XYZ file of N, CA and C in Angstrom:
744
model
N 54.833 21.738 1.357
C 56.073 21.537 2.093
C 55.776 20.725 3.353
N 56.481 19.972 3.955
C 56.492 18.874 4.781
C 57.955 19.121 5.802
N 56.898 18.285 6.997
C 58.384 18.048 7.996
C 57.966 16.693 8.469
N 59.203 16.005 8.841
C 59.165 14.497 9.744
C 59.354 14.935 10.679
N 58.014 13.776 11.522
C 58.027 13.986 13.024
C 58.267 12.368 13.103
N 58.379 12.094 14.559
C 58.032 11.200 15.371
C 57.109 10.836 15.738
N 56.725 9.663 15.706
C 54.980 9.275 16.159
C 55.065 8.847 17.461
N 53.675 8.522 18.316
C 53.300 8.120 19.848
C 52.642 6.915 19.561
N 52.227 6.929 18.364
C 51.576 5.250 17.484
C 51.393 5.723 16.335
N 51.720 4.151 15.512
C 51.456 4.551 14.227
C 50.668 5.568 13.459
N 51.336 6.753 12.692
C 49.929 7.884 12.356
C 50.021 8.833 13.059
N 50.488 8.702 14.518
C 49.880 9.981 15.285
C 51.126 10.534 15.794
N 51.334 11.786 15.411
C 52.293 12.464 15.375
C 52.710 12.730 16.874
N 54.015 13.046 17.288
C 54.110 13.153 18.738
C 54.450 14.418 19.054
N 52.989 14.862 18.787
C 52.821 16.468 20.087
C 52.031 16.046 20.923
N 52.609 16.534 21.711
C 51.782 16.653 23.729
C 52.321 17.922 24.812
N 51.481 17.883 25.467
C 51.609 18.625 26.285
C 52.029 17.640 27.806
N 53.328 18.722 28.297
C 53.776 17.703 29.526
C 54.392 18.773 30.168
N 54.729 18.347 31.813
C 55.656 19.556 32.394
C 57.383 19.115 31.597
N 57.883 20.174 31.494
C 59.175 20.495 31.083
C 60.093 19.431 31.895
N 60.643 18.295 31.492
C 61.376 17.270 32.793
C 62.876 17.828 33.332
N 63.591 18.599 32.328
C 64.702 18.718 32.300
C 65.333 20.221 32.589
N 66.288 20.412 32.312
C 67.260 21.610 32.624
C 66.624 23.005 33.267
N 66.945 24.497 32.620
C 66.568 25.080 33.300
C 64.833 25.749 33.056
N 64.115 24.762 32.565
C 62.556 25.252 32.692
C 61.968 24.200 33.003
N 62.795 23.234 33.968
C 61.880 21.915 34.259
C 61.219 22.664 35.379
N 59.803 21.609 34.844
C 58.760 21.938 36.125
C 57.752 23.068 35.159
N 57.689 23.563 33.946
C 57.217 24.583 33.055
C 56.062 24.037 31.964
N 54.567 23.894 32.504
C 54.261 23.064 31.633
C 54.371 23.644 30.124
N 54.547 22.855 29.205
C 54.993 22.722 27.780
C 54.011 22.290 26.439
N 53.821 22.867 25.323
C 54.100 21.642 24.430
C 55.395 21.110 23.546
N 54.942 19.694 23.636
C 56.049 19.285 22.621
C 56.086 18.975 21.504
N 56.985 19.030 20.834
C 57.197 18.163 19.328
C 58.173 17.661 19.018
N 58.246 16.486 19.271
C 59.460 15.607 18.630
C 59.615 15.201 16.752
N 60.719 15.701 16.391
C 61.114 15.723 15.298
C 61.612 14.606 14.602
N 61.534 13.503 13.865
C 62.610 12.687 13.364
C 64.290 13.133 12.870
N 64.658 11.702 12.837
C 65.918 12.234 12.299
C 66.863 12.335 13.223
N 68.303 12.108 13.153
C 69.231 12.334 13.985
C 70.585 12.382 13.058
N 72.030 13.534 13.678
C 72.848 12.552 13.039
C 74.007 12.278 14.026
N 73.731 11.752 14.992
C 74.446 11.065 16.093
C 73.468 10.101 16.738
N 74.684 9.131 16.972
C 74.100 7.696 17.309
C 74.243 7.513 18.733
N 73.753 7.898 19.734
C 74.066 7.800 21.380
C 73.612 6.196 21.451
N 74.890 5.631 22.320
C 74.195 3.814 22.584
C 73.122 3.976 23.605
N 72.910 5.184 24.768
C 72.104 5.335 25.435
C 70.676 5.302 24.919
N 70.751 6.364 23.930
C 69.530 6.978 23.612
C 68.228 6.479 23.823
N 67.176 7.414 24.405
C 66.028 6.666 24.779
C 65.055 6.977 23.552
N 65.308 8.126 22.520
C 64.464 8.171 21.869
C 65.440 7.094 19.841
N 65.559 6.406 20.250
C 66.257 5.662 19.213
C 65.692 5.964 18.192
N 64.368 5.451 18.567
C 62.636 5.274 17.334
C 62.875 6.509 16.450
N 63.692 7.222 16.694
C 63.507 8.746 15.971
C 64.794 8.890 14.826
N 65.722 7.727 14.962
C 66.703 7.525 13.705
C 67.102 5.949 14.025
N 67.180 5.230 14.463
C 67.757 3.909 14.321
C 66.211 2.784 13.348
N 66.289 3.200 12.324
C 65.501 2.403 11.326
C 66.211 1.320 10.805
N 65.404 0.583 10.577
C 65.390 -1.138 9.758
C 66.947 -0.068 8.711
N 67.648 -1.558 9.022
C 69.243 -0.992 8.214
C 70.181 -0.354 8.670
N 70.190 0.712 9.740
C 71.254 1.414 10.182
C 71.504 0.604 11.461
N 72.614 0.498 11.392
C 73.478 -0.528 12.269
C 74.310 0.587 13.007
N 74.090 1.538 13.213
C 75.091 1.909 14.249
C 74.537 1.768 16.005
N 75.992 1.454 16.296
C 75.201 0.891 18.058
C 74.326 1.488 18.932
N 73.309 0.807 19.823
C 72.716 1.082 20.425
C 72.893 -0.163 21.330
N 72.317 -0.039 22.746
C 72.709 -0.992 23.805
C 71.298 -1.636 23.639
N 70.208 -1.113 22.915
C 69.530 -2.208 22.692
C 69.172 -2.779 21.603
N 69.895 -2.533 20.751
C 70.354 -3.562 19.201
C 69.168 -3.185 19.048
N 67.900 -2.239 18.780
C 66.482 -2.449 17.979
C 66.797 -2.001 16.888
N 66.118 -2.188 16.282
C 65.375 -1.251 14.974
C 64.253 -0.945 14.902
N 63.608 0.060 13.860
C 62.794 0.432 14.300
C 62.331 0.864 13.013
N 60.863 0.002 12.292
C 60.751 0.104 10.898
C 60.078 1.802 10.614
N 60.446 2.239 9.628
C 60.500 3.914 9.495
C 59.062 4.042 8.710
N 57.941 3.003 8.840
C 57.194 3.382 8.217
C 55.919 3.790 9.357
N 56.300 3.256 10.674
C 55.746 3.202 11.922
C 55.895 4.343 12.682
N 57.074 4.768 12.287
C 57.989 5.466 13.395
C 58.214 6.948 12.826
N 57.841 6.866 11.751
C 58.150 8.629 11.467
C 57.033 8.812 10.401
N 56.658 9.915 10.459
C 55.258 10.476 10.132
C 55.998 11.665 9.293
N 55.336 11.809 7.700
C 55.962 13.114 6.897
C 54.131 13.673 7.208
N 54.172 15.195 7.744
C 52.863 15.812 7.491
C 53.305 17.238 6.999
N 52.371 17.659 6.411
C 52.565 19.234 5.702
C 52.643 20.141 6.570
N 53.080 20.633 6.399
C 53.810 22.159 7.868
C 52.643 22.403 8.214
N 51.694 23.262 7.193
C 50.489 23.999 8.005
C 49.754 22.941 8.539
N 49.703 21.393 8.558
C 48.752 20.863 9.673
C 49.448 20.356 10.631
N 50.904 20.530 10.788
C 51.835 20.483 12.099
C 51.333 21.707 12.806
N 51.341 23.153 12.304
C 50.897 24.192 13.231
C 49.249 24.415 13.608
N 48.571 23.735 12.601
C 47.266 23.737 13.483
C 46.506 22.849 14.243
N 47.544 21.718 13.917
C 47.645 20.766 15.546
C 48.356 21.446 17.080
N 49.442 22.119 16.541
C 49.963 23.106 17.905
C 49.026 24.232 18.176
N 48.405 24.636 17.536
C 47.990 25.784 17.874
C 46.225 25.314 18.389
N 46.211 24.243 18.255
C 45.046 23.476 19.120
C 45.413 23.148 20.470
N 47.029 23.331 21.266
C 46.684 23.054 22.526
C 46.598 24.941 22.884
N 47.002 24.703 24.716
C 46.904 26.670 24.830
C 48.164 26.436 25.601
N 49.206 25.762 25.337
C 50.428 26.473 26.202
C 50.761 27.330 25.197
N 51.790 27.957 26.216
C 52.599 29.270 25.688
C 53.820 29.331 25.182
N 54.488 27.925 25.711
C 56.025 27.668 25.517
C 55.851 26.340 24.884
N 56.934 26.009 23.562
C 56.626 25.041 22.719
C 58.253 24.493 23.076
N 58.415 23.249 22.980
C 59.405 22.732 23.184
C 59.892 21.606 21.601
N 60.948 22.029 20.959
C 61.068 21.188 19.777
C 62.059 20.423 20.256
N 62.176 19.049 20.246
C 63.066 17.940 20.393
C 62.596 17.143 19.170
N 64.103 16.204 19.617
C 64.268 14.691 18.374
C 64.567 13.877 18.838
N 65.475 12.894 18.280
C 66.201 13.414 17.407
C 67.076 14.735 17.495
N 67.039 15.376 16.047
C 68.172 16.700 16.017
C 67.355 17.418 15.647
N 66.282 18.239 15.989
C 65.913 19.454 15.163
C 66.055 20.148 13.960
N 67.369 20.914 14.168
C 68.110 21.140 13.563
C 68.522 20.857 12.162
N 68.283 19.875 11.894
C 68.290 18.844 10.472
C 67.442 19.723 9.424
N 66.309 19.612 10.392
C 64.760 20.033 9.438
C 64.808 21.720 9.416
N 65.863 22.102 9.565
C 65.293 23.873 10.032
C 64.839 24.408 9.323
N 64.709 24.472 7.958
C 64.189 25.486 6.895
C 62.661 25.027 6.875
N 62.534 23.761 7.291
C 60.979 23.543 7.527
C 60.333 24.055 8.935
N 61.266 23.883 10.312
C 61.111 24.222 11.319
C 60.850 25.826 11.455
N 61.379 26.220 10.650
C 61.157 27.765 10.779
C 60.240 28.744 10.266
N 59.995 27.630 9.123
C 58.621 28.036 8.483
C 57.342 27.899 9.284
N 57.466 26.594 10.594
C 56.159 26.083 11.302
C 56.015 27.132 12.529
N 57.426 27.581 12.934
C 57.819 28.407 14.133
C 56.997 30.086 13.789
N 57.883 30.165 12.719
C 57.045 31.650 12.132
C 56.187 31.747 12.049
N 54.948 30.772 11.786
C 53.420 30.590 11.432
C 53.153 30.627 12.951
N 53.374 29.898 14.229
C 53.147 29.858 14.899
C 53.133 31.298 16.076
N 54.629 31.540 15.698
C 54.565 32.941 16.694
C 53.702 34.297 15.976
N 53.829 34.011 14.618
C 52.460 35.343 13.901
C 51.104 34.979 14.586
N 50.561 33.355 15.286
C 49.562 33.461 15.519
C 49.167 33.506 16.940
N 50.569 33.401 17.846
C 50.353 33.291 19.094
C 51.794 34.300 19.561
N 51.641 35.760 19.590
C 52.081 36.565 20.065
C 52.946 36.439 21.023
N 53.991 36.116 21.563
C 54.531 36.108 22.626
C 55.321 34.450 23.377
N 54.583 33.728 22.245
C 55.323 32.416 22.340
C 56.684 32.357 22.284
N 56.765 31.040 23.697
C 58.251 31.017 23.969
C 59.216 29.686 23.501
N 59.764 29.864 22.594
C 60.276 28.602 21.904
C 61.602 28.175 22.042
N 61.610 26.770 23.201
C 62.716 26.095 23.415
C 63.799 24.847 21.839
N 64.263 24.975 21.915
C 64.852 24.298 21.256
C 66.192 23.250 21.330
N 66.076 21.421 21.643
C 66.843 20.604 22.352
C 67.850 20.485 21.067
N 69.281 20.592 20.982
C 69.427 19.997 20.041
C 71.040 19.284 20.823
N 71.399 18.549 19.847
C 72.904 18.261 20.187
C 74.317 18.957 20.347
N 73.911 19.807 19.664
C 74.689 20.979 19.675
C 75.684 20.954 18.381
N 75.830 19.902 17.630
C 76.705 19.787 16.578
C 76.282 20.930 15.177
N 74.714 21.284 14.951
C 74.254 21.823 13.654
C 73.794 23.342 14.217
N 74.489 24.357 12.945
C 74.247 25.801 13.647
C 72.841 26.078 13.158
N 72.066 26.852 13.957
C 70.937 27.202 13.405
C 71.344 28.101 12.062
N 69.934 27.987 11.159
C 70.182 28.654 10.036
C 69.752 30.458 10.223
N 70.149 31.042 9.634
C 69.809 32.599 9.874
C 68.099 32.718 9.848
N 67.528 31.604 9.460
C 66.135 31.775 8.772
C 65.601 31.716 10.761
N 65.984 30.443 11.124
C 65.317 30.239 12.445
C 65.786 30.612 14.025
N 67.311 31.220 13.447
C 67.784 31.630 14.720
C 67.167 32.790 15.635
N 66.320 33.900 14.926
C 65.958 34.690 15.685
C 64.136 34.458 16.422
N 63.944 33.045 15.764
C 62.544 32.542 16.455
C 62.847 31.797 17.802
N 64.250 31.380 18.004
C 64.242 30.661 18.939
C 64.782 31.638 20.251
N 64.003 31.394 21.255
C 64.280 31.736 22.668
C 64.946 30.937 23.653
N 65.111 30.070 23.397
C 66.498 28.943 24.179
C 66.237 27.872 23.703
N 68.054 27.784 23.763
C 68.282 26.602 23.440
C 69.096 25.638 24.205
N 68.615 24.701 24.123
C 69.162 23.526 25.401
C 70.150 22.594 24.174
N 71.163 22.727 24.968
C 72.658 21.917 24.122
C 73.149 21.162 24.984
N 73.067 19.702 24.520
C 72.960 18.536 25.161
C 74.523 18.126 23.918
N 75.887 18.345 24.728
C 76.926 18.238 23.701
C 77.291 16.374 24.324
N 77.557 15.475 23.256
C 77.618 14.091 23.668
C 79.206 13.608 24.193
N 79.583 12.811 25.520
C 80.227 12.868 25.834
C 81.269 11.577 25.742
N 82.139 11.371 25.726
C 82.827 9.641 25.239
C 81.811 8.525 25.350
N 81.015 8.823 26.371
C 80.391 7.693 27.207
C 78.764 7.060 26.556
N 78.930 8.510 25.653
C 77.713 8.093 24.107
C 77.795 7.233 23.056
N 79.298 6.912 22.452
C 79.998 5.772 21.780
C 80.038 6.772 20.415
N 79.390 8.158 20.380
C 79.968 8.988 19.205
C 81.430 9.415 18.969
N 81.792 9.185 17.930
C 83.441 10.244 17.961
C 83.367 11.426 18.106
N 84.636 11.835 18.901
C 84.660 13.575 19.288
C 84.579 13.756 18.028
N 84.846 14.275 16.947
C 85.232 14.603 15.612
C 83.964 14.928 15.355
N 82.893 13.844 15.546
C 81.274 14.552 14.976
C 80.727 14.801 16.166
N 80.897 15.028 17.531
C 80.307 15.258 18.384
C 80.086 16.614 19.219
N 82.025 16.929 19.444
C 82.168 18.263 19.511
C 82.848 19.058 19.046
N 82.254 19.816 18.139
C 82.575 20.652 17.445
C 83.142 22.086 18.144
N 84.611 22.400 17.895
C 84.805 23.812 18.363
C 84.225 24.452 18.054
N 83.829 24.960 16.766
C 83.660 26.033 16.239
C 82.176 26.045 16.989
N 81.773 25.048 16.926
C 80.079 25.168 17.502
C 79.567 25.332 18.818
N 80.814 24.853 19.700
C 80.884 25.167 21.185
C 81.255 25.991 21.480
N 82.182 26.918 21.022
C 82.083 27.789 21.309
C 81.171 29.103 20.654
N 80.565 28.562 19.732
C 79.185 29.754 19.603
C 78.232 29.691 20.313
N 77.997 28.575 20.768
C 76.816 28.221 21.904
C 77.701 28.709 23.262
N 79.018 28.562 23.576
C 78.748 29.715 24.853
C 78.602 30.903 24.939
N 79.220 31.539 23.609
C 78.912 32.267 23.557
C 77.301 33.710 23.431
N 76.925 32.295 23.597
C 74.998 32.163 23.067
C 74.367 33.084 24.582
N 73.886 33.582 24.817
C 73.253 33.663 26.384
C 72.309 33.247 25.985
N 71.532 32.822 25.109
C 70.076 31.496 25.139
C 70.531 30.732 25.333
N 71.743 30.061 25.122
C 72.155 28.268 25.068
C 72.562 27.750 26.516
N 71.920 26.553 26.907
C 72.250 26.350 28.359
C 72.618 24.911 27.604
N 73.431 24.740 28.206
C 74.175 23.162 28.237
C 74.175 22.424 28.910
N 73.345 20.818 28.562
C 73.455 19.884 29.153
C 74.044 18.593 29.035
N 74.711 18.346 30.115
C 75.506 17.121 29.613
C 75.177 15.895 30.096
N 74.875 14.935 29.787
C 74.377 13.233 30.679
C 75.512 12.681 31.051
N 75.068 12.250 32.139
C 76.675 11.190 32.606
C 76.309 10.177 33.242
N 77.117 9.112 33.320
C 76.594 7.875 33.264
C 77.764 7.506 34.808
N 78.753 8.349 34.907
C 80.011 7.909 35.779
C 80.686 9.364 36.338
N 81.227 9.156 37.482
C 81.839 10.167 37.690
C 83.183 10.382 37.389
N 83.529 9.549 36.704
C 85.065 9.640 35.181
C 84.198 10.860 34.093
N 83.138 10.767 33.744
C 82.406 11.776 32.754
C 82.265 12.781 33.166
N 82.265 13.413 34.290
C 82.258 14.296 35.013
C 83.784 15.381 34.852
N 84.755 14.522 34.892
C 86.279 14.862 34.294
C 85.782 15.690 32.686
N 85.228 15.241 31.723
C 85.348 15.379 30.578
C 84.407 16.659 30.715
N 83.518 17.113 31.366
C 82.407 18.052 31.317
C 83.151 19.061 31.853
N 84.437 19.117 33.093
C 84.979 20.377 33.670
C 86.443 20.239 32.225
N 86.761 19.377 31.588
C 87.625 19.805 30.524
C 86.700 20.856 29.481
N 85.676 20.211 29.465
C 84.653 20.964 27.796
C 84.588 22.466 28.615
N 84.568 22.524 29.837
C 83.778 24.153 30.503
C 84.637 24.757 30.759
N 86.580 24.167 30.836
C 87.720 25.157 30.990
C 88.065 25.361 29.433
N 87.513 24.600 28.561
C 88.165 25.175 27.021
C 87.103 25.930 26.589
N 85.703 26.130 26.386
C 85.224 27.053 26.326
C 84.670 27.928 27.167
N 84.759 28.293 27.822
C 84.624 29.191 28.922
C 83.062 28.646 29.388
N 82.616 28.007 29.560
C 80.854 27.719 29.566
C 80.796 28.100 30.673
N 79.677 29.330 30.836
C 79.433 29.611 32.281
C 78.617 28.920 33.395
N 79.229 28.479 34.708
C 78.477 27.940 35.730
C 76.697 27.623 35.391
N 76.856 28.589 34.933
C 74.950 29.418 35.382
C 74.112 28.387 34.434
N 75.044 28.729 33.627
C 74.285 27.722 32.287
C 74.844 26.176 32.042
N 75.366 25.554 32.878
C 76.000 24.232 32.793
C 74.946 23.194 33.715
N 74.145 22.462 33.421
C 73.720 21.455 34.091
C 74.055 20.171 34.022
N 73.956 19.487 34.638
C 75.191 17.721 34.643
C 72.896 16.977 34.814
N 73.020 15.991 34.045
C 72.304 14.921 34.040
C 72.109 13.455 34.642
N 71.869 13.056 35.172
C 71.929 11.378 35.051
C 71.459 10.759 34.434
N 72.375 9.636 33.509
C 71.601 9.080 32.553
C 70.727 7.845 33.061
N 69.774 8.024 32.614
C 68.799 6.753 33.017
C 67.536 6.777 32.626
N 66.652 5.620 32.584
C 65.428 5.556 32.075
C 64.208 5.206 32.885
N 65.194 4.946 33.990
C 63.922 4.649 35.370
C 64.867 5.231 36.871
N 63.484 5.742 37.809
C 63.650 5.974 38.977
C 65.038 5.846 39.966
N 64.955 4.294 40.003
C 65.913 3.424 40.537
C 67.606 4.200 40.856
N 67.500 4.254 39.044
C 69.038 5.075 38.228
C 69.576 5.828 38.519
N 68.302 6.469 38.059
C 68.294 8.265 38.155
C 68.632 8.659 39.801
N 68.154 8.161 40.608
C 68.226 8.343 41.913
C 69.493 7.918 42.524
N 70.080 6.900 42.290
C 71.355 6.329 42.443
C 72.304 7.134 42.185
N 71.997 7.750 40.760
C 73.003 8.284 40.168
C 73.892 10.077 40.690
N 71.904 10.069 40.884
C 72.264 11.616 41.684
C 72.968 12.229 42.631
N 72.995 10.372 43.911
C 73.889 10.864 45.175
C 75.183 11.541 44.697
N 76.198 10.727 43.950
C 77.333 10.875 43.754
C 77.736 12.583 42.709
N 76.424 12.177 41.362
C 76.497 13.454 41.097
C 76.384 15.009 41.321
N 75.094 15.077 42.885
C 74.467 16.324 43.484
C 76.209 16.541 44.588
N 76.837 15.390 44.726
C 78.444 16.485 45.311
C 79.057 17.065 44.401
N 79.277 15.842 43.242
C 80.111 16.412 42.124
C 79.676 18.326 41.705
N 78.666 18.405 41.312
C 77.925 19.874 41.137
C 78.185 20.646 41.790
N 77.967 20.308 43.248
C 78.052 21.350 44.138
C 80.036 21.659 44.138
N 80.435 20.807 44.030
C 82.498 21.273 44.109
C 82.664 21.723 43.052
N 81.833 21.510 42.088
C 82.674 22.201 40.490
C 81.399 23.098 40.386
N 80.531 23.762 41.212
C 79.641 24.949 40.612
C 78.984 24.997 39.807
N 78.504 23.335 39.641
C 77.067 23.115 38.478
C 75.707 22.716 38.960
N 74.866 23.419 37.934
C 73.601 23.194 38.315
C 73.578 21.471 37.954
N 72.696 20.880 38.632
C 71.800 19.908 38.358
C 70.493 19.300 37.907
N 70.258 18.646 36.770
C 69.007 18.395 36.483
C 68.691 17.191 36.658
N 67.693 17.129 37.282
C 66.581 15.352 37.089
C 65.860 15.879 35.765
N 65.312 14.401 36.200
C 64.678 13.660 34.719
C 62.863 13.900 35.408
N 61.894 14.241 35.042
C 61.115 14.356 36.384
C 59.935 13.548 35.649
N 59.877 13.919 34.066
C 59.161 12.968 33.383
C 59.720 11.302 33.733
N 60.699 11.082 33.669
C 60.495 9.546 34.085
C 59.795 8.844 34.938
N 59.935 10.013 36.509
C 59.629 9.440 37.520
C 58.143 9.852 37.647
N 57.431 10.727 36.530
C 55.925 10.733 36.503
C 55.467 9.975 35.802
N 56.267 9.783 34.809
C 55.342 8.854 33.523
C 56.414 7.538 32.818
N 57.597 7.429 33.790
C 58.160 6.287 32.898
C 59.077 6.489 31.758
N 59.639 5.468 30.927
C 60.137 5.618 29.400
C 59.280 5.524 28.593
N 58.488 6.113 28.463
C 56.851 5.981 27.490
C 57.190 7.769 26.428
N 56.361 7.215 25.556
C 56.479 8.262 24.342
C 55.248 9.200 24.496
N 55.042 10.242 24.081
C 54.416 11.212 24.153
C 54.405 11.792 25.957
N 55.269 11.724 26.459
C 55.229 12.184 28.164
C 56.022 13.174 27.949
């Protein structure tokens, strides 16, 4: 049995160890694993390489492609977990792409993993559109729901899902994050948090960006916005340590 990952170069699968950049365990050093696969097309997206392959034409602001023989790696579950279980963090972080996609494989690597490392704490990024399956929901210890907002170029229709937003607030693992690019997007994040009740505690607002410059710009306007509508805030902290570079 097999799962697709994401590579850091051709062949080499993309686990690393990095501090946590984002929401509420940034600053937590980590490992990671980025997953292939997606099924939303953000024009932002920084990790494209992980579904925009040679042929799929849906937009991105930087028109690439990205040939899938380079870019995604099929390896057999048990040597995905005894590559993880070769670093010594404690908290594993699964990103994509969508996770989610792969779960009946993901849960098989998760289970192997927490039988061998007792007490492991397993984050999980997803979009928020796909429910976990009964197989992997009780391996995961949070989950970070990154729901996509007009300003992604996805349709609401596949983006936000009621039925799914509101199981994730209902979630007390699920913390929600949203990217924003404008403070018009900011409007759409206090509509999503008065229709499902999303609590303060667990709501963080993003800036979208891929360098310093952005991110920093972006924050003035957003660190008021937060503070009047009672949301946490997250930076990006990997950018400003290591850039838009893969395996960070």
């Amino acid at each position: 049995m097999t799962i697709a990952l994401a590579t850091t170069t051709p062949g080499e699968p993309e686990i690393f160890a990095s501090l946590q950049g984002e929401g509420p365990s940034a600053g937590r050093p980590s490992l990671f694993i980025r997953l292939s696969r997606c099924n939303l097309a953000c024009q932002w997206c920084d990790t494209a390489y992980t579904w925009r392959f040679t042929g799929d034409n849906r937009p991105h602001r930087d028109d690439q492609a990205f040939a899938r023989s380079t870019n995604q790696l099929i390896l057999p579950e048990d040597d995905v977990v005894a590559r993880l279980l070769a670093f010594p963090q404690d908290r594993v972080v699964v990103t994509g792409g969508e996770p989610l996609l792969q779960a009946a494989a993901l849960a098989r690597v998760l289970a192997a993993l927490k039988a061998a490392r007792p007490g492991l704490h397993v984050e999980i990024e997803t979009n928020g559109t796909v429910a976990p399956s009964p197989a992997i929901d009780p391996l995961i210890d949070q989950f970070n729901v990154s729901p996509k907002l007009a300003h992604s170029g996805n349709p609401a229709e596949l983006a936000l899902i009621p039925e799914r937003l509101t199981a994730w607030a209902a979630d007390a693992r699920a913390f929600f994050k949203f990217v924003v690019a404008s403070p018009a997007d900011c409007d759409e994040v206090a509509a999503l948090q008065a229709c499902y009740g999303i609590p303060g505690e667990r709501l963080f607002v993003m800036p979208e960006g891929t360098d310093s410059e952005t991110l920093r710009g972006r924050e003035k306007w957003l660190s008021a916005l937060a503070l009047e509508q009672g949301w946490r805030m997250t930076d990006r902290l990997h950018i400003h340590l290591y850039g838009d570079t893969r395996g960070t």
